[in-house]
Coordinates of C-alpha atoms in Angstrom, one line a residue:
Chain A
M978 CA -21.1 12.0 -22.1
I979 CA -24.0 8.7 -20.8
Q980 CA -22.2 6.0 -24.4
F981 CA -18.8 6.7 -22.5
A982 CA -20.0 6.3 -19.8
V983 CA -22.3 3.2 -20.5
R984 CA -19.1 2.1 -22.6
R985 CA -16.3 2.3 -19.9
I986 CA -19.4 0.9 -17.7
I987 CA -18.9 -2.4 -20.4
L988 CA -15.4 -2.4 -19.9
S989 CA -15.0 -3.0 -16.6
I990 CA -16.6 -6.3 -17.0
P991 CA -14.2 -8.4 -18.4
I992 CA -11.7 -6.1 -15.7
L993 CA -14.1 -8.3 -13.1
L994 CA -14.1 -11.0 -15.4
I995 CA -10.3 -11.5 -14.5
V996 CA -10.3 -10.7 -11.1
A997 CA -13.0 -13.5 -9.7
T998 CA -11.2 -15.5 -12.7
L999 CA -8.1 -14.7 -11.0
I1000 CA -9.5 -14.7 -7.4
F1001 CA -11.0 -18.9 -7.7
F1002 CA -8.0 -20.3 -9.2
L1003 CA -5.8 -18.7 -6.4
M1004 CA -8.5 -20.2 -4.3
R1005 CA -7.9 -23.4 -5.7
T1006 CA -4.2 -23.7 -5.3
M1007 CA -4.2 -23.5 -2.2
P1008 CA -1.7 -26.0 -0.9
G1009 CA -3.5 -29.3 -0.4
G1010 CA -6.8 -27.6 -1.2
P1011 CA -9.2 -25.9 0.3
A1012 CA -10.5 -28.3 2.3
V1013 CA -7.3 -29.2 3.9
A1014 CA -7.1 -25.9 4.2
V1015 CA -10.8 -26.0 6.7
L1016 CA -10.1 -29.6 8.2
G1017 CA -6.1 -28.6 8.4
D1018 CA -3.4 -30.9 8.0
Y1019 CA -4.2 -34.0 10.3
A1020 CA -8.1 -34.4 9.3
T1021 CA -8.9 -38.5 7.8
K1022 CA -9.1 -38.8 4.6
E1023 CA -12.8 -39.6 4.5
A1024 CA -13.5 -36.7 6.3
I1025 CA -11.7 -34.4 3.3
E1026 CA -13.7 -36.0 0.8
A1027 CA -17.6 -35.5 3.0
L1028 CA -16.2 -31.8 2.9
E1029 CA -15.6 -31.7 -0.8
K1030 CA -18.5 -33.9 -1.3
Q1031 CA -20.3 -31.1 1.1
M1032 CA -18.9 -28.1 -0.8
G1033 CA -19.4 -29.5 -4.5
L1034 CA -15.4 -29.1 -4.7
D1035 CA -15.5 -32.6 -6.3
R1036 CA -17.2 -31.9 -8.9
P1037 CA -15.0 -31.0 -12.0
L1038 CA -12.9 -27.7 -12.3
G1039 CA -14.4 -26.2 -14.8
V1040 CA -17.8 -27.5 -13.7
Q1041 CA -17.0 -25.8 -10.3
Y1042 CA -15.2 -22.2 -12.2
A1043 CA -19.4 -22.2 -14.4
D1044 CA -20.8 -22.9 -11.0
F1045 CA -19.5 -19.5 -9.3
L1046 CA -19.3 -17.2 -12.1
G1047 CA -23.2 -18.0 -12.6
S1048 CA -23.5 -17.4 -8.8
L1049 CA -21.8 -14.4 -9.2
V1050 CA -24.5 -13.2 -11.8
R1051 CA -26.9 -13.6 -10.2
G1052 CA -25.6 -11.5 -6.8
D1053 CA -24.9 -14.6 -5.2
L1054 CA -21.6 -15.5 -3.4
G1055 CA -22.3 -18.5 -1.8
K1056 CA -22.0 -19.6 1.9
S1057 CA -20.2 -20.0 4.5
I1058 CA -18.0 -22.6 5.0
I1059 CA -18.3 -22.4 8.9
N1060 CA -21.1 -21.7 9.9
G1061 CA -23.1 -22.4 5.9
R1062 CA -25.0 -19.1 6.3
P1063 CA -26.2 -16.9 2.9
I1064 CA -22.5 -14.9 2.8
A1065 CA -24.2 -11.9 0.6
P1066 CA -26.2 -10.4 2.8
E1067 CA -23.4 -10.6 5.5
V1068 CA -21.5 -8.5 3.0
G1069 CA -25.2 -5.7 2.9
R1070 CA -24.8 -5.5 6.6
V1071 CA -20.5 -4.6 6.2
L1072 CA -20.3 -3.0 3.7
P1073 CA -22.3 0.0 4.7
Y1074 CA -19.2 0.5 7.4
T1075 CA -16.5 -0.1 5.2
L1076 CA -17.8 3.0 2.1
Q1077 CA -18.6 5.2 5.4
L1078 CA -15.1 4.8 7.1
A1079 CA -14.0 5.0 3.5
F1080 CA -16.1 7.9 1.6
S1081 CA -15.6 10.2 6.2
S1082 CA -11.9 9.4 5.3
L1083 CA -12.0 10.7 1.8
L1084 CA -13.6 13.9 2.3
L1085 CA -12.0 14.6 4.9
G1086 CA -8.3 13.9 3.1
I1087 CA -10.0 16.2 0.2
I1088 CA -10.9 19.6 2.8
L1089 CA -8.0 19.1 4.6
G1090 CA -5.3 18.4 1.8
I1091 CA -6.2 20.5 -1.5
P1092 CA -5.0 23.7 0.7
M1093 CA -2.8 23.0 2.4
G1094 CA -0.6 22.3 -1.1
V1095 CA -2.7 24.9 -2.2
F1096 CA -0.3 27.1 0.9
T1097 CA 2.0 24.9 1.2
A1098 CA 2.8 25.6 -3.4
L1099 CA 2.4 29.8 -2.6
R1100 CA 4.6 29.9 0.5
R1101 CA 6.7 27.7 -0.9
N1102 CA 10.2 27.5 0.9
A1103 CA 8.8 29.4 3.5
F1104 CA 8.3 28.0 7.6
F1105 CA 5.2 27.6 6.2
D1106 CA 6.8 24.8 3.9
Y1107 CA 8.7 23.3 5.5
F1108 CA 6.1 22.7 8.4
G1109 CA 3.4 20.4 6.0
R1110 CA 5.5 18.7 4.0
T1111 CA 7.5 17.8 7.8
L1112 CA 4.3 16.4 8.6
S1113 CA 2.2 15.4 5.1
L1114 CA 5.8 13.0 5.0
A1115 CA 5.1 11.6 7.9
G1116 CA 1.9 11.6 7.9
V1117 CA 3.2 9.3 4.1
S1118 CA 5.3 6.9 6.5
I1119 CA 3.6 5.5 9.3
P1120 CA 1.2 2.6 9.3
T1121 CA -2.2 3.6 9.1
F1122 CA -3.4 0.7 12.7
F1123 CA 0.3 2.4 14.7
M1124 CA -1.4 5.6 14.2
G1125 CA -4.8 4.6 14.8
I1126 CA -3.5 2.6 18.5
L1127 CA -1.7 6.2 18.5
L1128 CA -5.3 8.5 18.1
M1129 CA -7.2 5.9 20.6
L1130 CA -4.1 6.5 23.1
L1131 CA -4.7 10.0 22.8
F1132 CA -7.3 10.7 22.0
S1133 CA -9.9 7.1 24.3
I1134 CA -7.6 6.2 27.0
Q1135 CA -6.1 9.9 28.5
L1136 CA -8.4 12.1 27.0
D1137 CA -11.4 9.1 27.3
L1138 CA -13.6 12.0 24.1
F1139 CA -13.8 9.4 21.5
P1140 CA -14.9 5.8 22.0
V1141 CA -12.1 2.4 21.9
M1142 CA -13.9 0.3 20.3
G1143 CA -17.1 -0.5 18.0
A1144 CA -19.3 1.1 14.6
G1145 CA -21.8 2.4 17.9
D1146 CA -25.7 1.5 17.7
S1147 CA -26.4 2.9 13.1
S1148 CA -30.0 4.0 13.7
D1149 CA -28.3 6.5 15.8
L1150 CA -26.9 8.8 13.3
R1151 CA -24.9 10.4 16.5
D1152 CA -23.4 7.6 17.8
T1153 CA -23.3 6.2 14.5
L1154 CA -20.4 9.7 14.4
Y1155 CA -19.5 9.4 17.5
H1156 CA -18.3 6.3 16.6
L1157 CA -17.2 7.3 13.1
F1158 CA -14.7 10.2 14.7
L1159 CA -11.3 8.4 15.3
P1160 CA -11.2 5.4 12.7
T1161 CA -11.8 8.6 10.3
L1162 CA -9.0 10.2 11.4
T1163 CA -6.6 7.8 11.1
L1164 CA -6.7 7.1 7.5
G1165 CA -8.3 10.9 7.1
L1166 CA -5.0 12.0 8.7
M1167 CA -3.3 9.3 6.1
M1168 CA -5.4 10.8 3.0
T1169 CA -4.4 14.3 4.0
A1170 CA -0.3 13.9 3.4
Y1171 CA -1.5 12.0 0.0
I1172 CA -3.0 14.3 -0.8
T1173 CA -1.4 18.1 0.4
R1174 CA 1.4 16.6 -1.7
T1175 CA -0.5 15.5 -4.7
T1176 CA -1.5 19.2 -4.9
R1177 CA 1.4 20.2 -3.8
S1178 CA 3.2 19.6 -6.6
A1179 CA 0.8 19.9 -9.1
M1180 CA 0.1 23.4 -8.1
L1181 CA 4.2 24.2 -8.1
N1182 CA 4.0 22.5 -11.5
V1183 CA 0.8 25.0 -12.6
L1184 CA 1.9 28.5 -11.8
Q1185 CA 5.1 28.3 -13.9
E1186 CA 2.2 27.9 -16.9
E1187 CA 2.3 30.7 -18.9
Y1188 CA -1.5 30.9 -18.8
V1189 CA -0.7 31.9 -15.0
R1190 CA 1.3 34.6 -16.3
T1191 CA -1.0 35.9 -18.0
A1192 CA -4.0 36.7 -16.2
R1193 CA -1.1 38.2 -13.2
A1194 CA -0.4 40.4 -16.1
K1195 CA -3.7 41.0 -17.0
G1196 CA -4.2 42.1 -14.0
L1197 CA -6.7 39.9 -12.8
P1198 CA -6.5 39.7 -8.3
E1199 CA -4.3 36.5 -7.0
R1200 CA -7.3 35.3 -5.5
I1201 CA -9.2 34.4 -8.8
V1202 CA -5.6 33.8 -10.3
I1203 CA -5.2 30.8 -8.1
Y1204 CA -8.7 29.1 -7.3
G1205 CA -9.9 30.0 -10.8
H1206 CA -7.1 29.2 -12.8
A1207 CA -4.1 27.8 -10.8
L1208 CA -5.6 25.8 -8.9
R1209 CA -8.9 24.4 -11.3
N1210 CA -6.1 23.3 -14.0
A1211 CA -4.1 21.1 -11.5
F1212 CA -7.3 19.5 -10.8
I1213 CA -6.6 16.7 -13.4
P1214 CA -3.9 15.1 -11.5
I1215 CA -4.9 15.4 -8.6
I1216 CA -8.4 13.6 -9.3
S1217 CA -6.6 11.3 -11.0
F1218 CA -4.3 10.4 -7.8
I1219 CA -6.7 10.6 -6.1
G1220 CA -7.7 7.7 -7.3
V1221 CA -5.1 5.7 -6.7
Y1222 CA -4.9 6.9 -2.6
A1223 CA -8.7 6.3 -1.9
I1224 CA -8.2 3.0 -3.6
I1225 CA -5.3 2.6 -0.8
L1226 CA -7.3 3.9 1.6
I1227 CA -9.8 0.6 1.2
G1228 CA -7.3 -1.1 1.4
N1229 CA -6.5 0.5 5.0
S1230 CA -9.3 0.3 5.9
I1231 CA -8.9 -3.0 7.1
L1232 CA -6.2 -2.2 9.6
V1233 CA -8.4 0.5 10.9
E1234 CA -11.1 -2.5 10.9
I1235 CA -8.9 -4.1 13.1
V1236 CA -7.5 -1.4 15.1
F1237 CA -10.4 -0.1 16.2
S1238 CA -12.9 -3.4 16.8
R1239 CA -15.2 -2.2 13.4
P1240 CA -17.5 -3.5 11.7
G1241 CA -17.0 -4.0 8.8
L1242 CA -15.9 -5.7 4.9
G1243 CA -12.0 -6.2 6.8
K1244 CA -12.9 -7.3 9.3
M1245 CA -14.6 -10.0 8.0
M1246 CA -12.1 -10.8 5.6
I1247 CA -9.7 -11.4 8.4
G1248 CA -12.2 -13.1 10.7
A1249 CA -12.2 -15.4 7.3
I1250 CA -8.8 -16.1 6.6
K1251 CA -8.5 -17.0 10.5
Q1252 CA -11.7 -19.4 10.4
R1253 CA -10.2 -20.9 6.6
D1254 CA -13.3 -20.1 5.5
Y1255 CA -12.2 -20.0 2.5
I1256 CA -15.8 -19.4 -0.3
T1257 CA -16.1 -16.5 2.3
L1258 CA -12.4 -15.3 1.7
Q1259 CA -13.2 -15.9 -2.2
S1260 CA -16.3 -13.8 -2.0
V1261 CA -15.0 -10.0 0.3
M1262 CA -12.2 -11.1 -2.4
V1263 CA -14.2 -9.8 -4.7
V1264 CA -16.3 -7.7 -3.1
Y1265 CA -13.0 -6.0 -3.1
A1266 CA -13.0 -6.8 -6.2
S1267 CA -16.4 -4.8 -7.5
L1268 CA -14.7 -1.1 -5.3
V1269 CA -11.8 -1.0 -7.2
V1270 CA -13.3 -0.8 -10.2
F1271 CA -16.4 0.9 -9.2
I1272 CA -13.8 3.9 -7.7
N1273 CA -11.4 3.3 -11.6
L1274 CA -14.4 3.9 -13.0
L1275 CA -15.8 7.3 -11.2
I1276 CA -12.7 8.6 -11.6
D1277 CA -13.1 8.4 -15.5
L1278 CA -16.5 9.3 -15.6
S1279 CA -15.0 12.5 -13.3
Y1280 CA -12.6 13.9 -15.4
G1281 CA -15.0 15.6 -18.2
L1282 CA -17.3 17.4 -15.2
I1283 CA -13.4 19.3 -14.1
D1284 CA -12.0 19.2 -17.1
P1285 CA -14.4 20.5 -20.6
R1286 CA -10.9 20.2 -22.8
V1287 CA -12.1 16.5 -21.9
K1288 CA -14.2 14.7 -25.1
Y1289 CA -15.3 11.6 -24.2
E1290 CA -15.4 9.6 -27.4
Chain B
M567 CA 10.9 8.2 -17.7
S568 CA 12.4 9.8 -14.4
N569 CA 14.7 7.7 -13.9
T570 CA 16.5 7.1 -16.6
R571 CA 17.6 11.0 -17.2
I572 CA 18.7 9.3 -13.5
L573 CA 21.6 7.2 -15.3
E574 CA 22.1 10.4 -18.4
E575 CA 22.7 13.2 -15.9
G576 CA 25.7 11.4 -15.0
K577 CA 26.7 10.1 -11.7
G578 CA 28.8 12.9 -10.2
K579 CA 26.7 15.5 -11.7
L580 CA 23.8 13.1 -9.4
W581 CA 25.8 12.5 -6.1
R582 CA 26.9 16.5 -6.4
T583 CA 22.7 17.7 -6.3
F584 CA 22.1 15.0 -4.4
K585 CA 24.5 16.2 -1.9
K586 CA 23.1 18.8 -1.7
N587 CA 19.5 18.2 -0.9
K588 CA 19.8 17.9 3.2
T589 CA 16.2 15.7 3.0
A590 CA 18.1 13.9 1.1
L591 CA 21.3 13.5 2.9
V592 CA 19.5 13.0 6.3
G593 CA 17.3 10.4 5.1
T594 CA 21.0 8.4 3.8
A595 CA 22.3 8.9 7.6
I596 CA 18.7 7.8 9.1
I597 CA 19.7 4.5 7.1
I598 CA 23.3 3.6 7.0
I599 CA 22.1 4.0 11.0
V600 CA 19.3 1.3 10.2
I601 CA 21.1 -1.3 8.5
A602 CA 24.1 -0.5 11.3
V603 CA 21.4 -1.8 13.8
A604 CA 20.7 -4.8 11.7
I605 CA 23.9 -6.1 10.6
L606 CA 25.2 -5.0 15.5
A607 CA 22.2 -6.6 16.1
P608 CA 23.8 -10.1 17.8
W609 CA 26.5 -6.7 19.2
I610 CA 24.5 -4.1 20.3
S611 CA 21.2 -5.7 22.6
P612 CA 22.0 -5.7 25.7
H613 CA 19.1 -9.3 26.4
D614 CA 19.1 -12.5 25.0
P615 CA 15.0 -10.7 22.4
L616 CA 13.9 -14.7 23.0
E617 CA 14.7 -14.9 26.8
Q618 CA 11.6 -14.6 29.1
N619 CA 11.5 -13.4 32.4
M620 CA 8.9 -13.6 34.2
V621 CA 10.3 -11.7 37.1
H622 CA 10.3 -8.9 35.1
R623 CA 7.7 -9.2 32.8
L624 CA 6.0 -6.3 32.0
K625 CA 8.7 -3.7 33.7
P626 CA 7.9 0.2 31.9
P627 CA 11.3 1.6 31.1
D628 CA 14.2 1.7 33.0
R629 CA 17.7 1.3 33.3
T630 CA 18.0 -2.3 33.1
Y631 CA 16.0 -2.3 30.3
P632 CA 16.0 0.9 29.6
L633 CA 12.9 0.7 26.6
G634 CA 10.6 -1.8 29.4
T635 CA 9.3 -5.6 28.7
D636 CA 7.0 -6.8 27.8
E637 CA 4.2 -9.7 29.1
Y638 CA 7.0 -12.6 29.0
G639 CA 9.5 -10.6 30.7
R640 CA 11.4 -10.0 27.3
D641 CA 13.5 -6.9 27.2
V642 CA 11.9 -4.9 24.4
L643 CA 15.2 -2.5 23.4
S644 CA 16.5 -5.7 22.2
R645 CA 13.4 -7.4 20.1
V646 CA 13.9 -3.8 19.0
L647 CA 17.1 -4.3 17.4
W648 CA 16.7 -7.4 16.2
G649 CA 13.8 -6.2 14.8
T650 CA 14.8 -4.1 13.1
R651 CA 17.5 -7.5 11.4
V652 CA 13.8 -9.1 10.4
S653 CA 11.8 -6.1 9.4
L654 CA 14.4 -4.8 7.5
S655 CA 16.1 -7.6 5.4
V656 CA 12.2 -9.5 4.8
G657 CA 11.6 -5.8 2.7
I658 CA 14.7 -6.0 1.5
L659 CA 14.6 -10.0 0.0
S660 CA 11.3 -9.4 -1.0
I661 CA 11.9 -6.1 -3.4
L662 CA 15.1 -8.4 -4.9
F663 CA 12.5 -11.5 -5.5
G664 CA 9.7 -8.4 -7.4
L665 CA 12.6 -7.0 -8.5
V666 CA 14.2 -10.1 -10.8
V667 CA 10.7 -11.4 -11.1
G668 CA 8.9 -8.2 -12.5
T669 CA 12.1 -6.9 -14.3
A670 CA 12.4 -10.3 -16.0
M671 CA 8.6 -10.2 -17.0
G672 CA 8.5 -6.4 -18.3
A673 CA 11.1 -6.7 -20.2
V674 CA 9.8 -10.1 -22.0
A675 CA 6.6 -8.4 -23.2
G676 CA 8.7 -5.3 -24.3
Y677 CA 11.3 -6.7 -26.5
K678 CA 8.9 -9.3 -27.6
G679 CA 5.7 -7.1 -28.2
A680 CA 2.6 -7.6 -29.6
I681 CA 0.1 -11.1 -28.1
V682 CA 2.1 -12.0 -25.7
G683 CA 3.2 -8.5 -24.7
S684 CA 0.1 -6.9 -24.4
I685 CA -1.4 -10.9 -22.4
I686 CA 1.5 -9.9 -19.5
M687 CA 0.9 -6.0 -19.3
R688 CA -3.0 -6.3 -19.7
M689 CA -2.6 -8.9 -16.2
V690 CA 0.1 -6.5 -15.1
D691 CA -2.7 -3.8 -15.4
V692 CA -5.2 -5.3 -13.3
L693 CA -3.5 -6.7 -10.8
L694 CA -2.2 -3.3 -9.7
S695 CA -5.3 -1.5 -9.7
F696 CA -5.6 -3.2 -5.7
P697 CA -3.8 -2.9 -3.1
V698 CA -1.1 -3.8 -2.2
L699 CA -2.0 -4.6 0.8
I700 CA -5.2 -6.8 -0.2
S701 CA -3.2 -8.7 -2.9
G702 CA -0.8 -9.4 0.1
I703 CA -3.8 -10.8 2.3
L704 CA -4.9 -13.2 -1.1
V705 CA -1.7 -15.0 -1.1
V706 CA -0.2 -14.7 2.1
A707 CA -4.1 -16.2 2.8
I708 CA -2.7 -19.1 0.0
L709 CA 0.6 -20.1 0.6
G710 CA 0.4 -19.9 5.1
P711 CA 2.4 -17.8 7.2
G712 CA 6.5 -17.4 7.7
M713 CA 9.1 -15.5 6.9
D714 CA 10.1 -17.4 3.4
K715 CA 6.3 -17.0 2.6
L716 CA 5.7 -13.7 3.5
I717 CA 9.0 -12.2 1.3
L718 CA 7.9 -14.7 -1.9
T719 CA 4.5 -13.3 -1.1
M720 CA 5.5 -10.0 -0.4
G721 CA 7.6 -10.6 -3.7
I722 CA 4.1 -11.1 -5.8
V723 CA 2.4 -8.5 -5.3
F724 CA 5.9 -6.4 -6.2
A725 CA 6.4 -8.1 -9.5
P726 CA 4.3 -6.3 -11.7
R727 CA 4.7 -3.5 -10.1
F728 CA 8.6 -3.6 -11.5
A729 CA 6.8 -5.4 -15.3
R730 CA 5.4 -2.3 -15.4
L731 CA 8.7 0.2 -14.9
A732 CA 10.8 -2.5 -16.8
Y733 CA 7.6 -2.4 -19.5
G734 CA 8.2 1.7 -20.7
P735 CA 12.0 1.7 -20.9
T736 CA 12.2 -1.8 -21.9
L737 CA 10.4 -0.4 -26.0
V738 CA 13.2 2.1 -26.4
V739 CA 16.1 0.3 -25.8
K740 CA 14.9 -2.8 -27.9
E741 CA 14.6 0.4 -30.7
R742 CA 18.1 1.2 -30.6
E743 CA 20.5 0.6 -33.2
Y744 CA 23.1 -1.3 -31.2
V745 CA 20.1 -3.1 -29.9
D746 CA 19.5 -3.7 -34.2
S747 CA 23.0 -5.0 -34.7
A748 CA 23.6 -7.4 -32.2
R749 CA 20.6 -8.9 -33.5
I750 CA 21.8 -8.7 -36.9
I751 CA 24.9 -11.1 -36.2
G752 CA 22.8 -13.0 -34.5
V753 CA 22.5 -12.5 -30.8
S754 CA 20.1 -14.7 -28.7
N755 CA 17.6 -13.2 -27.3
L756 CA 18.1 -14.4 -24.6
R757 CA 21.5 -12.5 -24.6
I758 CA 20.2 -9.2 -26.3
L759 CA 18.4 -9.3 -22.7
T760 CA 20.7 -9.3 -19.9
H761 CA 23.5 -8.0 -21.7
Y762 CA 21.7 -5.3 -24.0
L763 CA 18.7 -4.7 -22.6
F764 CA 19.8 -4.5 -18.5
P765 CA 22.9 -2.6 -18.3
N766 CA 20.5 0.1 -19.9
I767 CA 17.8 -0.2 -18.1
F768 CA 18.4 -1.6 -14.5
G769 CA 18.9 2.3 -13.0
G770 CA 16.3 3.1 -12.8
I771 CA 13.8 0.3 -11.4
L772 CA 17.1 0.0 -8.7
V773 CA 16.0 3.2 -7.5
A774 CA 12.2 2.5 -7.7
G775 CA 13.6 -0.6 -5.5
T776 CA 15.6 1.1 -3.1
L777 CA 12.4 3.7 -2.7
W778 CA 10.2 0.5 -2.3
V779 CA 11.8 -1.5 0.4
G780 CA 10.0 2.0 2.7
T781 CA 6.7 1.0 1.2
A782 CA 7.9 -2.9 2.0
I783 CA 7.9 -2.4 6.0
L784 CA 4.7 -1.4 5.8
T785 CA 3.2 -3.9 5.0
E786 CA 5.2 -6.6 6.3
A787 CA 5.1 -4.2 9.3
S788 CA 0.6 -4.6 8.5
L789 CA 0.5 -8.5 7.5
S790 CA 2.0 -8.8 10.1
F791 CA -0.1 -6.5 12.7
L792 CA -3.2 -8.9 11.5
G793 CA -1.6 -12.2 12.7
L794 CA -0.5 -12.9 9.1
G795 CA 3.3 -12.5 8.6
V796 CA 6.3 -13.6 10.4
S797 CA 4.9 -15.4 14.1
P798 CA 6.2 -14.3 17.1
P799 CA 8.7 -15.1 19.3
T800 CA 11.0 -14.1 15.8
P801 CA 10.3 -10.1 17.1
T802 CA 9.5 -8.4 13.8
W803 CA 8.0 -4.6 14.1
G804 CA 4.8 -5.8 12.7
N805 CA 4.0 -9.1 15.8
M806 CA 5.6 -6.2 18.2
I807 CA 2.4 -4.3 17.9
K808 CA -0.1 -6.2 17.3
S809 CA 1.2 -8.1 20.3
G810 CA 0.6 -4.8 22.9
I811 CA -2.1 -3.1 21.2
D812 CA -4.2 -5.6 24.0
R813 CA -2.5 -4.3 26.8
L814 CA -2.4 -0.1 25.6
T815 CA -3.1 0.9 28.6
T816 CA -1.0 0.3 31.2
A817 CA 2.1 -1.5 28.6
P818 CA 2.1 1.2 25.7
W819 CA 5.4 0.6 25.8
L820 CA 5.0 -2.4 23.9
S821 CA 3.2 -0.9 21.1
I822 CA 4.4 3.2 20.3
F823 CA 9.1 1.5 20.4
P824 CA 8.2 -0.7 17.5
G825 CA 5.8 1.7 15.9
L826 CA 8.8 4.6 16.0
S827 CA 11.7 2.2 15.0
I828 CA 8.6 1.9 11.4
L829 CA 7.9 5.1 11.1
T830 CA 11.7 6.7 11.0
T831 CA 12.9 4.1 8.3
V832 CA 10.0 3.9 6.5
L833 CA 10.7 8.3 7.3
A834 CA 13.5 8.3 6.3
I835 CA 13.2 6.0 2.6
N836 CA 10.6 8.1 1.7
M837 CA 13.1 11.1 2.8
I838 CA 15.9 9.7 -0.1
G839 CA 13.2 9.4 -2.6
D840 CA 12.0 13.1 -2.0
G841 CA 15.5 14.1 -2.8
L842 CA 16.0 11.3 -5.6
R843 CA 12.5 13.6 -7.4
D844 CA 13.9 16.5 -6.2
I845 CA 16.9 16.2 -8.2
T846 CA 15.3 14.2 -11.2
D847 CA 12.1 17.0 -11.6
P848 CA 14.3 20.1 -12.0
K849 CA 10.4 22.3 -12.7
L850 CA 9.8 20.9 -8.3
R851 CA 14.2 22.1 -7.6
I852 CA 14.1 23.2 -3.8

């Protein structure tokens, strides 16, 4: 297990390297170059040259690339073009907000989605199944930001139960949770819809297997057949899809952070685009890439915990 | 390989099973209406979607303005109808662009195999592991806003998905005897790709592509909502919601109606998708 984990972590490095390289070179393909992107199309040649010198863009591309990778290895994400402040501490400040939101939403999705998926599969074609399927289909079709707006209209504006914006005082747990509720509900309901659909179809597949029939035939209580035999086997596809959904969730968290004006990586990234701060944008992208690679790693490692047949070789 | 199954089951049988699936039928009916609205927008819109009328600004829904007016006094209904046109065409065109580029990539990777194939597919896998929205934001940040650039951006984002989809069937089809025979009688690689491979792998790709139009519409709406998509005054559902968000308390209709339009359209496409999945996966057939 440990050997596999180490090898899997080492394997993640080239993937991260490819993505970081891709992001670095894509940023250099901006029309007119990053300096023009910052200063605008009407900037004088001197101003552009001065900024390029300041940003180190006048150096050969290879040197810039080596410098970029070297800094990344040291955990240095560069300095913002706009205010000159180092980016890494700012990422460190906002990342917990994004992780809080992602983790709580995923948890809500799992807590609601798996039981709903199991119930709808067990009551196939009954009222509850149709109801659950319609809701989950609507859940995967609704734009995240629209869902956020609807929940905000209902809970914050009509009922005045939750705050409209912000993340609250991070040192006060109650205030943090109070501010986290609606954003979590927005993303969590979307996750619930995805996970319900996956669990339902995984359960339907497993329930037709012979070992389920055998378990029933030998007179095991239905509860043990469903949770001990069927659901346990359905977990492998469910877990791998939860990994895919967690990555979709990271993407959608950007929208939720904007709707609820929450600090976070997404808000930082959109701010960087609006201010044409391409170094911040580049750094935030690398952080997102690392998150995606990390989630994939976690999913791979979790297989063995659920299914003892999976051998880490 | 459920998509190739669709082709093998035969079109007649597919249609007969499809007709029995109510979810898919309702979805299809809604999509036909949405497409009709997009085509007929200039004729069925009660007002000019861009015409400003400051006297009637921010009016709630009434008989003259069934869905109300926005902050410039423009008719929300007309903007939603015209928005259908923009959102749907961005969705369809970007998927078409992604389909052409991605299928070519996947087919070449599968057909050529060896080093070229594995380099292309490793890149595709890395790109695929990223959320559509984040890749979209990155590309659009580089290209800049605007409808043409948005279509290009989303095409680039969706291309790896089509490449993955084309790759598998290409590996299967290229081993078939008729491809061997073609190669032996000296048919060029390009002709084999266009005349022998594509017709055989295209059905499944087209089905998936149609369903991804829903995802493309959601992505366009999200990018426009973030201010990175089609810029106002051209109405799209996404930018209409964005411009309405600051007036949620006083004029919620500004965001609600475009939001419902996205929901209805994407829901209908997903209903068709679910229907097709039920048909192609007999284990889950209802």
